[in-house]
Short mmCIF file of C-alpha atoms in Angstrom, two decimals:
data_model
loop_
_atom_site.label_atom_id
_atom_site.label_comp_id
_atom_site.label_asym_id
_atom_site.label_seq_id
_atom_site.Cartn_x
_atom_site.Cartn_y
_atom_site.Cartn_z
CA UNK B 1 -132.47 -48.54 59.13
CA UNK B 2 -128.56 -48.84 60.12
CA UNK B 3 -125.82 -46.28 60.23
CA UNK B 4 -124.73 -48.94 57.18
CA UNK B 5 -127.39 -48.18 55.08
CA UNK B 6 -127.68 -45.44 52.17
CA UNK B 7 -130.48 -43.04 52.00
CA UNK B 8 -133.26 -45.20 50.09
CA UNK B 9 -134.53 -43.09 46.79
CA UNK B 10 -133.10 -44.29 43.93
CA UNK B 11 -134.09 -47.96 42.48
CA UNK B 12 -131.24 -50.27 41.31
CA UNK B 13 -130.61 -49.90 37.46
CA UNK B 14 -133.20 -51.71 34.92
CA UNK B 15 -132.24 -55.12 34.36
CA UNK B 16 -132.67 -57.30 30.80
CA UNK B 17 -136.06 -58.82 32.14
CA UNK B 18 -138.38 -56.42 33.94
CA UNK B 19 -137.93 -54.87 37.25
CA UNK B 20 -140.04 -57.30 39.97
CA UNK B 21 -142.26 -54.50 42.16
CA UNK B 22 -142.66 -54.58 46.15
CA UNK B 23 -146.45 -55.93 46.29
CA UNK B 24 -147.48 -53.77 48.67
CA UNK B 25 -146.17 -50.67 47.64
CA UNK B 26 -145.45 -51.11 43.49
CA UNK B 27 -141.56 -50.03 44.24
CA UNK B 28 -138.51 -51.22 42.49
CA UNK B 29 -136.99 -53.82 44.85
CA UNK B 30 -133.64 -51.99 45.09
CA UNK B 31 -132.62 -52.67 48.52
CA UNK B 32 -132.09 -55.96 50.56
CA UNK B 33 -133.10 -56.67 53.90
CA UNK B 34 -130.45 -58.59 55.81
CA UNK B 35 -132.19 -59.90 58.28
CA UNK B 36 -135.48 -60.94 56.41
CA UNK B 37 -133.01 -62.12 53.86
CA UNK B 38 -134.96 -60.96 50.92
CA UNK B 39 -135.03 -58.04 48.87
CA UNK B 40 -137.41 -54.72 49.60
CA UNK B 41 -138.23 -51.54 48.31
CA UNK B 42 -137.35 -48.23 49.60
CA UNK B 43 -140.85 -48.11 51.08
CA UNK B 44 -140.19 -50.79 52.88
CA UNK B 45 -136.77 -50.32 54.11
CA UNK B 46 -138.19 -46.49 55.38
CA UNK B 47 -138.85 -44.98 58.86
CA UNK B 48 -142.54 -46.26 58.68
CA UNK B 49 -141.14 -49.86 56.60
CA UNK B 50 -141.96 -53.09 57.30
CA UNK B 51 -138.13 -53.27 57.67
CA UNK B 52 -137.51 -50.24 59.89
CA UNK B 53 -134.51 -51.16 62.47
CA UNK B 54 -133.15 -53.56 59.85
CA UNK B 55 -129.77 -53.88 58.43
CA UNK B 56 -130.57 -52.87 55.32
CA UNK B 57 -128.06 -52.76 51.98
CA UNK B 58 -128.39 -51.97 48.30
CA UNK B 59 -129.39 -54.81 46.30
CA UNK B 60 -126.55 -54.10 43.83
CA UNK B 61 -124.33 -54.16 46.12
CA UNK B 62 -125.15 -57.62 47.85
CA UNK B 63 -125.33 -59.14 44.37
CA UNK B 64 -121.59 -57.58 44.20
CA UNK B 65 -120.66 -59.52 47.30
CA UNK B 66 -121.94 -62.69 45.73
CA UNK B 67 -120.46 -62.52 42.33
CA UNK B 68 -116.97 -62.19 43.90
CA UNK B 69 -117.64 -65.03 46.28
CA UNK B 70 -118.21 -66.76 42.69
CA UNK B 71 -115.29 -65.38 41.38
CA UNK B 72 -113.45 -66.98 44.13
CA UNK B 73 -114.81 -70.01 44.13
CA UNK B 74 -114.53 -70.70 40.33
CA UNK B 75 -110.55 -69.87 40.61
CA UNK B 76 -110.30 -72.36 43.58
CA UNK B 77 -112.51 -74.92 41.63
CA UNK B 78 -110.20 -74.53 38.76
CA UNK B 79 -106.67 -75.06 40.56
CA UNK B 80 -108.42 -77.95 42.14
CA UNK B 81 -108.98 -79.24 38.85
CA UNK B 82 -105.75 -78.47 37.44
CA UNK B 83 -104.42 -80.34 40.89
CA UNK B 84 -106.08 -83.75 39.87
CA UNK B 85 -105.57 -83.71 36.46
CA UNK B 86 -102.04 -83.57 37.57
CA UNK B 87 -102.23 -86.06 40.08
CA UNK B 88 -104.45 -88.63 37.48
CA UNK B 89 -102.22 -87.69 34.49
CA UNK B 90 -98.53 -87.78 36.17
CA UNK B 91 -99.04 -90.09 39.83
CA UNK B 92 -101.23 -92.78 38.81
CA UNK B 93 -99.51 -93.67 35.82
CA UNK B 94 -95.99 -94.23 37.39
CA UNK B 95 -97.50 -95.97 40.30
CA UNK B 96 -99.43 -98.64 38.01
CA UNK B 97 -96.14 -98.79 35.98
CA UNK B 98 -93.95 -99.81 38.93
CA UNK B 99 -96.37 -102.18 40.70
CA UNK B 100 -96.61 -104.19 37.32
CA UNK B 101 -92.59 -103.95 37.61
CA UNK B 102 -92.05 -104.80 41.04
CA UNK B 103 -94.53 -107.86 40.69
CA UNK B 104 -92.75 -109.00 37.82
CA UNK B 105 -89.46 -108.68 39.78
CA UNK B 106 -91.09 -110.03 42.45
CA UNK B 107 -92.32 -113.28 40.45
CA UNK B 108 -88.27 -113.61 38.81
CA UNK B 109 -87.50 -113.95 42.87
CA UNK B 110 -90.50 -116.60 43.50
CA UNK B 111 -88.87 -118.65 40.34
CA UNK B 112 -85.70 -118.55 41.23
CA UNK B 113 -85.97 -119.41 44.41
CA UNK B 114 -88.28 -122.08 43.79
CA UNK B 115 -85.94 -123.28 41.00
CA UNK B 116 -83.60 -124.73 43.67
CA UNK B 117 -86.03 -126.96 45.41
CA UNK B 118 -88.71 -127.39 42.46
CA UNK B 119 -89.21 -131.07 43.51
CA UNK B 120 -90.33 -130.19 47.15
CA UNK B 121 -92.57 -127.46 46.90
CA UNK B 122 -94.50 -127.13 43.68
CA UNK B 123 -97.51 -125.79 45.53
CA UNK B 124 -96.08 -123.28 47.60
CA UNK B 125 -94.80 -122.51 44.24
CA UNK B 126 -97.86 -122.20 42.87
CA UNK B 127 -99.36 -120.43 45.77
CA UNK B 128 -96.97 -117.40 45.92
CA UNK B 129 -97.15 -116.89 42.44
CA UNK B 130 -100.94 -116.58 42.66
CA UNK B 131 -100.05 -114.30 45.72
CA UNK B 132 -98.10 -111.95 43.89
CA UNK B 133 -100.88 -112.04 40.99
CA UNK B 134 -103.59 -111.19 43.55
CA UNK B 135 -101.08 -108.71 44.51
CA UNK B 136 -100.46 -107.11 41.38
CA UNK B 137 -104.26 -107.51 40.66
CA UNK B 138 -105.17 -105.56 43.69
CA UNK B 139 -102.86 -102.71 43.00
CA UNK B 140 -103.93 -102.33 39.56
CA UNK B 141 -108.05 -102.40 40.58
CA UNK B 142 -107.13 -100.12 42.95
CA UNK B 143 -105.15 -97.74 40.76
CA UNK B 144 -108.07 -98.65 38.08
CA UNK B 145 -110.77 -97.25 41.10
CA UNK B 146 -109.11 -94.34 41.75
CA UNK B 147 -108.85 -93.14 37.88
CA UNK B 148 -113.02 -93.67 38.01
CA UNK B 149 -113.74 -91.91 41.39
CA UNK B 150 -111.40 -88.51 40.22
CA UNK B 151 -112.76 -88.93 36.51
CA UNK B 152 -116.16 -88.53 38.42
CA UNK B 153 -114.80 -86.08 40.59
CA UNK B 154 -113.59 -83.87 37.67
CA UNK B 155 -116.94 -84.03 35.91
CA UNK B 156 -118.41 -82.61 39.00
CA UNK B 157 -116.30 -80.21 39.38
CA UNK B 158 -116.49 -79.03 36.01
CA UNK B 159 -120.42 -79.11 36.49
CA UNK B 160 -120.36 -77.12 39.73
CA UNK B 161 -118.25 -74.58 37.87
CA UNK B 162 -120.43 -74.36 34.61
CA UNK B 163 -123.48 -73.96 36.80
CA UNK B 164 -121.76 -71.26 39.03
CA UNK B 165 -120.27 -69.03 35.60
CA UNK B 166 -123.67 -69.57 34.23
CA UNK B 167 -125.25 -67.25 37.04
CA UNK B 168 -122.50 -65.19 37.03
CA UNK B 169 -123.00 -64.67 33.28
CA UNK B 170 -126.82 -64.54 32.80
CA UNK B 171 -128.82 -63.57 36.01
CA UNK B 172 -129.41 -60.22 36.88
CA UNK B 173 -129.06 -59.08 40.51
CA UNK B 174 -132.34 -60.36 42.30
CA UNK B 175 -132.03 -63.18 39.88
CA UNK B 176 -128.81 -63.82 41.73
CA UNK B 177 -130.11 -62.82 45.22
CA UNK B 178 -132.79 -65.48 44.51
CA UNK B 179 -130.02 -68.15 43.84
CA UNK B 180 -128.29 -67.51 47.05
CA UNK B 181 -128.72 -71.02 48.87
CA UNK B 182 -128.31 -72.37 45.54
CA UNK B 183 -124.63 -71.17 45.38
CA UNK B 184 -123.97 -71.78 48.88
CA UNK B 185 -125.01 -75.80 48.19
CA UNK B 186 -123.04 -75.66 45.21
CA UNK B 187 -120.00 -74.20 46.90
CA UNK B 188 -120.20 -76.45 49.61
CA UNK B 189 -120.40 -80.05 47.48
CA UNK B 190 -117.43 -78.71 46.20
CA UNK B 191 -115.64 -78.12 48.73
CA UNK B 192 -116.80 -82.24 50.23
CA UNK B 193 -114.59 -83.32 47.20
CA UNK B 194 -111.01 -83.92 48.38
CA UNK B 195 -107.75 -83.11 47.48
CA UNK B 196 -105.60 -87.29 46.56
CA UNK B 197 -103.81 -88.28 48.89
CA UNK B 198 -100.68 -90.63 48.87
CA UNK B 199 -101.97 -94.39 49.63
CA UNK B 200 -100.46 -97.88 50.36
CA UNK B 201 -103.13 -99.18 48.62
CA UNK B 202 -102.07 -98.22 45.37
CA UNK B 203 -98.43 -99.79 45.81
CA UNK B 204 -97.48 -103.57 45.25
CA UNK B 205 -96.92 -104.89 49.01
CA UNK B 206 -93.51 -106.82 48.47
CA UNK B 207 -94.21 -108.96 51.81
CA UNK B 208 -96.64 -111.03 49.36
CA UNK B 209 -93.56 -113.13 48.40
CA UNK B 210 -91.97 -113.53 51.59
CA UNK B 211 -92.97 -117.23 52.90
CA UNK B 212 -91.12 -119.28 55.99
CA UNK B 213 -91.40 -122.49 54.26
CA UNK B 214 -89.74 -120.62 50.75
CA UNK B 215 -86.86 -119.52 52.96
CA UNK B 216 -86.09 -122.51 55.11
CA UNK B 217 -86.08 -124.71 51.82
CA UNK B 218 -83.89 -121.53 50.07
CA UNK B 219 -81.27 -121.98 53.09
CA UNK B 220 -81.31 -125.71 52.88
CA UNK B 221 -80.87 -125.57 49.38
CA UNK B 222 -77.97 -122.84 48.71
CA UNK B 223 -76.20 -123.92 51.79
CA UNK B 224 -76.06 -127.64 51.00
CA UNK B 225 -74.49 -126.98 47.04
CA UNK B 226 -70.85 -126.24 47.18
CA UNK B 227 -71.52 -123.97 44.57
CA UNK B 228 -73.58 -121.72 46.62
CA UNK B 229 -70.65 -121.19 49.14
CA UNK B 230 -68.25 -118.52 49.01
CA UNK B 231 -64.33 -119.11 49.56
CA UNK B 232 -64.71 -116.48 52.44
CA UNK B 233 -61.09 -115.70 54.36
CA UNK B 234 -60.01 -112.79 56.82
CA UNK B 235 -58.01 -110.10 55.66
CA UNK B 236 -55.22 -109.68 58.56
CA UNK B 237 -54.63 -105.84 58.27
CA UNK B 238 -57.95 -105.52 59.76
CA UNK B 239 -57.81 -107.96 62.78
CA UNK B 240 -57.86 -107.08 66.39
CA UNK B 241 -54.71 -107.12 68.74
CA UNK B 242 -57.32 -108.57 70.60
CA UNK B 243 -57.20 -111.63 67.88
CA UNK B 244 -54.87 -114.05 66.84
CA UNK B 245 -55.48 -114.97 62.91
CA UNK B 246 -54.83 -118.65 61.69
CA UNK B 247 -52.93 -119.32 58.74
CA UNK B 248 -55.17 -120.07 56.61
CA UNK B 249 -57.30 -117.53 57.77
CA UNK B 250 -60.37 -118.90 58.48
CA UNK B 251 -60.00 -118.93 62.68
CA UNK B 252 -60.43 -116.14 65.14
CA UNK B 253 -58.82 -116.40 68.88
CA UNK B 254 -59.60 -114.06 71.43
CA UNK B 255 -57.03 -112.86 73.63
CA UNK B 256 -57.92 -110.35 76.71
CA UNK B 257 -54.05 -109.44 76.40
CA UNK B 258 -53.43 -107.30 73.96
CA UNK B 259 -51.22 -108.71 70.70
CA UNK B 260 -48.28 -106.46 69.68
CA UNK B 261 -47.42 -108.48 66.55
CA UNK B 262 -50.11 -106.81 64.52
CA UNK B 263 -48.65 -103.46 63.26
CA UNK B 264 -51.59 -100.53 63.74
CA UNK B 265 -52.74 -99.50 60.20
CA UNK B 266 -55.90 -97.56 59.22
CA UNK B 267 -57.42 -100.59 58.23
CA UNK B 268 -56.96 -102.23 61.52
CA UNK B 269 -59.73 -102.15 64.56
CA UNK B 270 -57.58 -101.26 67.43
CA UNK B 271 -60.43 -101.72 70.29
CA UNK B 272 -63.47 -103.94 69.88
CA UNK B 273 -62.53 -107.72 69.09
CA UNK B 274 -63.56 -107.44 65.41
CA UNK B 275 -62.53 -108.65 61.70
CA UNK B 276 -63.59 -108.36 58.31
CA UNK B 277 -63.56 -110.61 55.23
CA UNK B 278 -60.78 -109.73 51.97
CA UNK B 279 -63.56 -109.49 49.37
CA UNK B 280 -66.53 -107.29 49.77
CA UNK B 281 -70.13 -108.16 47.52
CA UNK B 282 -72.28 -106.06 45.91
CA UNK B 283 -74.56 -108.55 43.90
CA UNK B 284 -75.81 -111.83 43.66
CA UNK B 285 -76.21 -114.06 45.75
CA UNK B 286 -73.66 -115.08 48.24
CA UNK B 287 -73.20 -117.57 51.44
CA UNK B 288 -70.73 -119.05 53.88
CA UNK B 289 -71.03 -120.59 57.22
CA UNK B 290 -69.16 -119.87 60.42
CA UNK B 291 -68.34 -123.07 63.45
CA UNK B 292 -69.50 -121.41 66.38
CA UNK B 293 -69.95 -124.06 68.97
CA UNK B 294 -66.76 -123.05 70.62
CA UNK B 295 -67.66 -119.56 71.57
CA UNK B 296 -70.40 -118.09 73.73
CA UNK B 297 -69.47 -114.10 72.84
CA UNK B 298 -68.82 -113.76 69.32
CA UNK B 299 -70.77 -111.15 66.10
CA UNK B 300 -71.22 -112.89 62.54
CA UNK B 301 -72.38 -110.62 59.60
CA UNK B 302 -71.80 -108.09 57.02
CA UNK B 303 -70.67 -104.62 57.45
CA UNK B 304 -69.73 -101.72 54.60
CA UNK B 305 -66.23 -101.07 54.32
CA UNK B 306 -66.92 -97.39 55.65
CA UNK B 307 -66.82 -99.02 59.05
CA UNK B 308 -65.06 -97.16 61.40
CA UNK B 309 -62.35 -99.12 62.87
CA UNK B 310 -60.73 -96.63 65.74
CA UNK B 311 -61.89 -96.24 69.29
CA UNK B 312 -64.35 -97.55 71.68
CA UNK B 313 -67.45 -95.86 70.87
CA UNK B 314 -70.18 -97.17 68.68
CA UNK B 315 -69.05 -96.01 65.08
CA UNK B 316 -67.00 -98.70 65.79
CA UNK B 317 -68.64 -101.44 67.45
CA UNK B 318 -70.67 -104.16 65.28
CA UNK B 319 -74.31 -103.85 65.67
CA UNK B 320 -74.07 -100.31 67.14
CA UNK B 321 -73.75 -98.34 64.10
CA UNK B 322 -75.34 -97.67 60.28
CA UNK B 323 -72.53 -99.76 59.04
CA UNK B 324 -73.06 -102.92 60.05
CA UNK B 325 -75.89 -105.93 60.64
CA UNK B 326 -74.46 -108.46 62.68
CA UNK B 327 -76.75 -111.93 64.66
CA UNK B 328 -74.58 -111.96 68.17
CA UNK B 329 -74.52 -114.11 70.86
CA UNK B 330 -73.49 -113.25 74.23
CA UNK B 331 -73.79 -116.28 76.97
CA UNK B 332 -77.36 -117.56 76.67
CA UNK B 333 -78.58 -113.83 74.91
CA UNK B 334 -79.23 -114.08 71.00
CA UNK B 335 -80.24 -111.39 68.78
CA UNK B 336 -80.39 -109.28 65.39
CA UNK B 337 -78.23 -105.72 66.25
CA UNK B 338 -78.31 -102.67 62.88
CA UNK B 339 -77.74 -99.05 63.78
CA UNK B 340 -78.11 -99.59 67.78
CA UNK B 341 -81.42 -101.28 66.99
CA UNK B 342 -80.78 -105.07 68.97
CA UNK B 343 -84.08 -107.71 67.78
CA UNK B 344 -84.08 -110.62 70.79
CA UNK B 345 -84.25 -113.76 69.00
CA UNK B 346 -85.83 -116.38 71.33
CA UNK B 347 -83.38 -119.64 70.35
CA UNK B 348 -83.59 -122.98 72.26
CA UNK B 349 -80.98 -124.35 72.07
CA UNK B 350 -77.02 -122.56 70.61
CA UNK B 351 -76.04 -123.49 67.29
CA UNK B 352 -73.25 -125.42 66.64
CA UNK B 353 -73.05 -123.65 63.09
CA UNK B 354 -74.31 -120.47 61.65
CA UNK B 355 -75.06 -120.24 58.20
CA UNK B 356 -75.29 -116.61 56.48
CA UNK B 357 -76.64 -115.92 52.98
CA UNK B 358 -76.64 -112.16 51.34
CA UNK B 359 -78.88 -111.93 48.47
CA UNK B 360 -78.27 -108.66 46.94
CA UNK B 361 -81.10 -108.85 44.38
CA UNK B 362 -83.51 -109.01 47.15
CA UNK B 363 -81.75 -106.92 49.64
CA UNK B 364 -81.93 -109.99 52.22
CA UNK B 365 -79.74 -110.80 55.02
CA UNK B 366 -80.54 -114.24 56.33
CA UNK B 367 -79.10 -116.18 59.25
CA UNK B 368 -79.41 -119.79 59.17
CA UNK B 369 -78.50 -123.21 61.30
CA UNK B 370 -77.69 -125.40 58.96
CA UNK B 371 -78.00 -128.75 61.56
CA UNK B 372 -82.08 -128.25 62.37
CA UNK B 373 -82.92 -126.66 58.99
CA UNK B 374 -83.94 -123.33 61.27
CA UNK B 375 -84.18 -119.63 60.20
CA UNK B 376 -82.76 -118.10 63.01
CA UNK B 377 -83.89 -114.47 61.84
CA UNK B 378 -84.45 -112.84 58.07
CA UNK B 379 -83.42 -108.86 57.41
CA UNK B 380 -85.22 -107.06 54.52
CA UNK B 381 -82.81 -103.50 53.91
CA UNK B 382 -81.53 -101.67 50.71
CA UNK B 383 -77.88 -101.99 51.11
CA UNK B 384 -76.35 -98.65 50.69
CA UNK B 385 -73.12 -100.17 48.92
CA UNK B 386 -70.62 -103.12 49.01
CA UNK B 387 -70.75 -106.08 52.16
CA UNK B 388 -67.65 -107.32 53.60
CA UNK B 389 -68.16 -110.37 55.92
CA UNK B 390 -67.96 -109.32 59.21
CA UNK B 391 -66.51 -111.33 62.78
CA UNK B 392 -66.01 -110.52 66.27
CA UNK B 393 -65.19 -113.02 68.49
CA UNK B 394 -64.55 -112.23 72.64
CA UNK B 395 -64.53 -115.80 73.59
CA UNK B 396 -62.67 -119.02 72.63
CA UNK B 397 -62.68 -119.46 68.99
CA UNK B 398 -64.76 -119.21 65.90
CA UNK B 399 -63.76 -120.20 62.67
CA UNK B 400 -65.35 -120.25 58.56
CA UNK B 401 -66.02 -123.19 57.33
CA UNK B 402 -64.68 -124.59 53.90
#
């Protein structure tokens, strides 16, 4: 017997049921062999034992070990229960809440939208709006599965634990020795049953209303109604001495010589060849369209008013910065520039006109060419706060159109 072991005399105190005895010597079965794994008596855990060399313990004190391992394991068992009753009762709820709101948000768009060209596409109509259903539907079932699989998981937690506080409660220590691999089984399906985790799948994918054919027919449609057009003009304290500013200030002029006959103001970019609109947006839907054919360097967009307008570094440069999303052009080069991030857009051929439209409901920016019926590029953001229209011209001439 070990160093670890107590002197073997006394048997383990009488239990409710009787004692078991060692069959081959009639002893109380006080003691527990570690290697053999099974419990002995003190006959057998002797100098002349069966179990001599062993690493041999008490029995009550092995059945100790293994009711605090319970103990353990029922406290973990119940904050993982508390954990998804939390998740089930306060997560799931709110997501299944705002997927049925963003799809119904989501079909007001489809509508809308389609509303403008209603004789042209009643089937894409009809397809998006069975797209945003299968949407919805999907995120629902999904949020519907997950409620089953954790109401399952619950129950077996809740079974593990009753079965573990039941031998806690009612087995006496061999009893409990005896149910070792039991509790180890137990303890381990438990621990196979996973904390939730966040998922896309139980979120309503917005992309399901986003369709090329919905927002070339869109463009067509908004930019063709006078009504859809804003009355867009430049406000002059904010011009370039780079620019000259028409009268009726709709036209941009670059000049590489800088202008004295702007006075500097804090409104007023004093480096980079840029502009921005008198009126600022921050709903609805809004669109104007720029003649560009005359310029192969200019900057068309929308930028917040907290643009910075000093210097030569980026805070103030359109495209570079948080401030502004801008579709340039610079020679033969096109492309989509927000926060330093610059999107190549592979054009064949350089529009003559460049139609913009900000729809603030949707938190779209889209770029259009009003002459081929083209969507020259299509920017999904939430808008931190009020668009101006935004110009920067650093060749020839570009000018709004009325």
């Amino acid at each position: 017997m070990s160093a670890e072991s107590a002197e073997p005399g006394q048997g383990s105190e009488p239990g409710p049921q009787p004692v078991p005895l060692c069959p081959e010597h009639g002893q109380a079965l006080s003691w527990f062999c570690c290697s053999e794994l099974r419990p002995v008596c003190a006959a057998c855990a002797g100098l002349n034992g069966r179990c001599q060399g062993h690493r041999i313990r008490r029995a009550e004190e092995r059945a100790e070990e293994l009711r605090n391992k319970i103990v353990d394991q029922c406290e973990r068992l119940q904050l993982q229960s508390a954990s998804i009753t939390k998740y089930v009762a306060d997560v799931l709820p709110g997501k299944n809440q705002r997927a049925v709101s963003r799809a119904s948000a989501a079909r007001e768009l489809v509508i809308q939208r389609l509303g403008l060209v209603r004789s042209l596409c009643e089937s894409e109509e009809q397809r998006l709006l069975e797209q945003v259903h299968g949407e919805e539907e999907r995120a629902h079932q999904s949020i519907l599965t997950q409620r089953v699989h954790w109401a399952e998981a619950l129950k077996k937690l809740d079974t593990i634990r009753t079965s573990l506080v039941d031998m806690l409660t009612h087995l006496d220590d061999l009893q409990l020795i005896q149910k070792e691999q039991e509790i180890f089984e137990r303890t381990e399906e438990a621990e196979g049953i996973l904390d939730p985790q966040e998922s896309e799948k139980l979120n309503f994918n917005e992309k399901c209303t986003r369709s090329p054919l919905l927002s070339q027919l869109w463009a067509t449609a908004v930019l063709g109604s006078l009504s859809g057009m804003e009355d867009v003009r430049i406000d002059q304290r904010t011009v370039s001495p780079f620019l000259q500013l028409s009268e009726d200030q709709r036209t941009l002029t670059f000049n590489a010589k800088k202008s004295k006959a702007w006075a500097d103001g804090p409104e007023r970019f004093d480096h980079w060849p840029n502009a921005l609109a008198t009126t600022s947006f921050q709903a609805g839907l809004h669109a104007w369209m720029v003649d560009v054919q005359n310029s192969c360097a200019y900057k068309v967009g929308v930028a917040l008013g907290q643009l910075p307008r000093k210097g030569s570094g980026s805070d103030s440069r359109l495209g570079y910065n948080a401030f502004s999303w801008v579709f340039s052009r610079y020679d033969q080069e096109f492309r989509f520039s927000h926060d330093g991030q610059h999107e190549p857009l592979g054009l064949l051929r350089c529009p003559a006109q460049l139609g913009v439209l900000l729809d603030l409901q949707a938190q779209e920016l889209l770029f259009y060419e009003p002459a081929s019926g083209t969507v020259l590029h299509t920017h999904h953001a939430s808008f931190p706060g009020p668009l101006f229209p935004v110009f920067a011209v650093a060749d020839q001439t570009i000018s709004i159109v009325c």
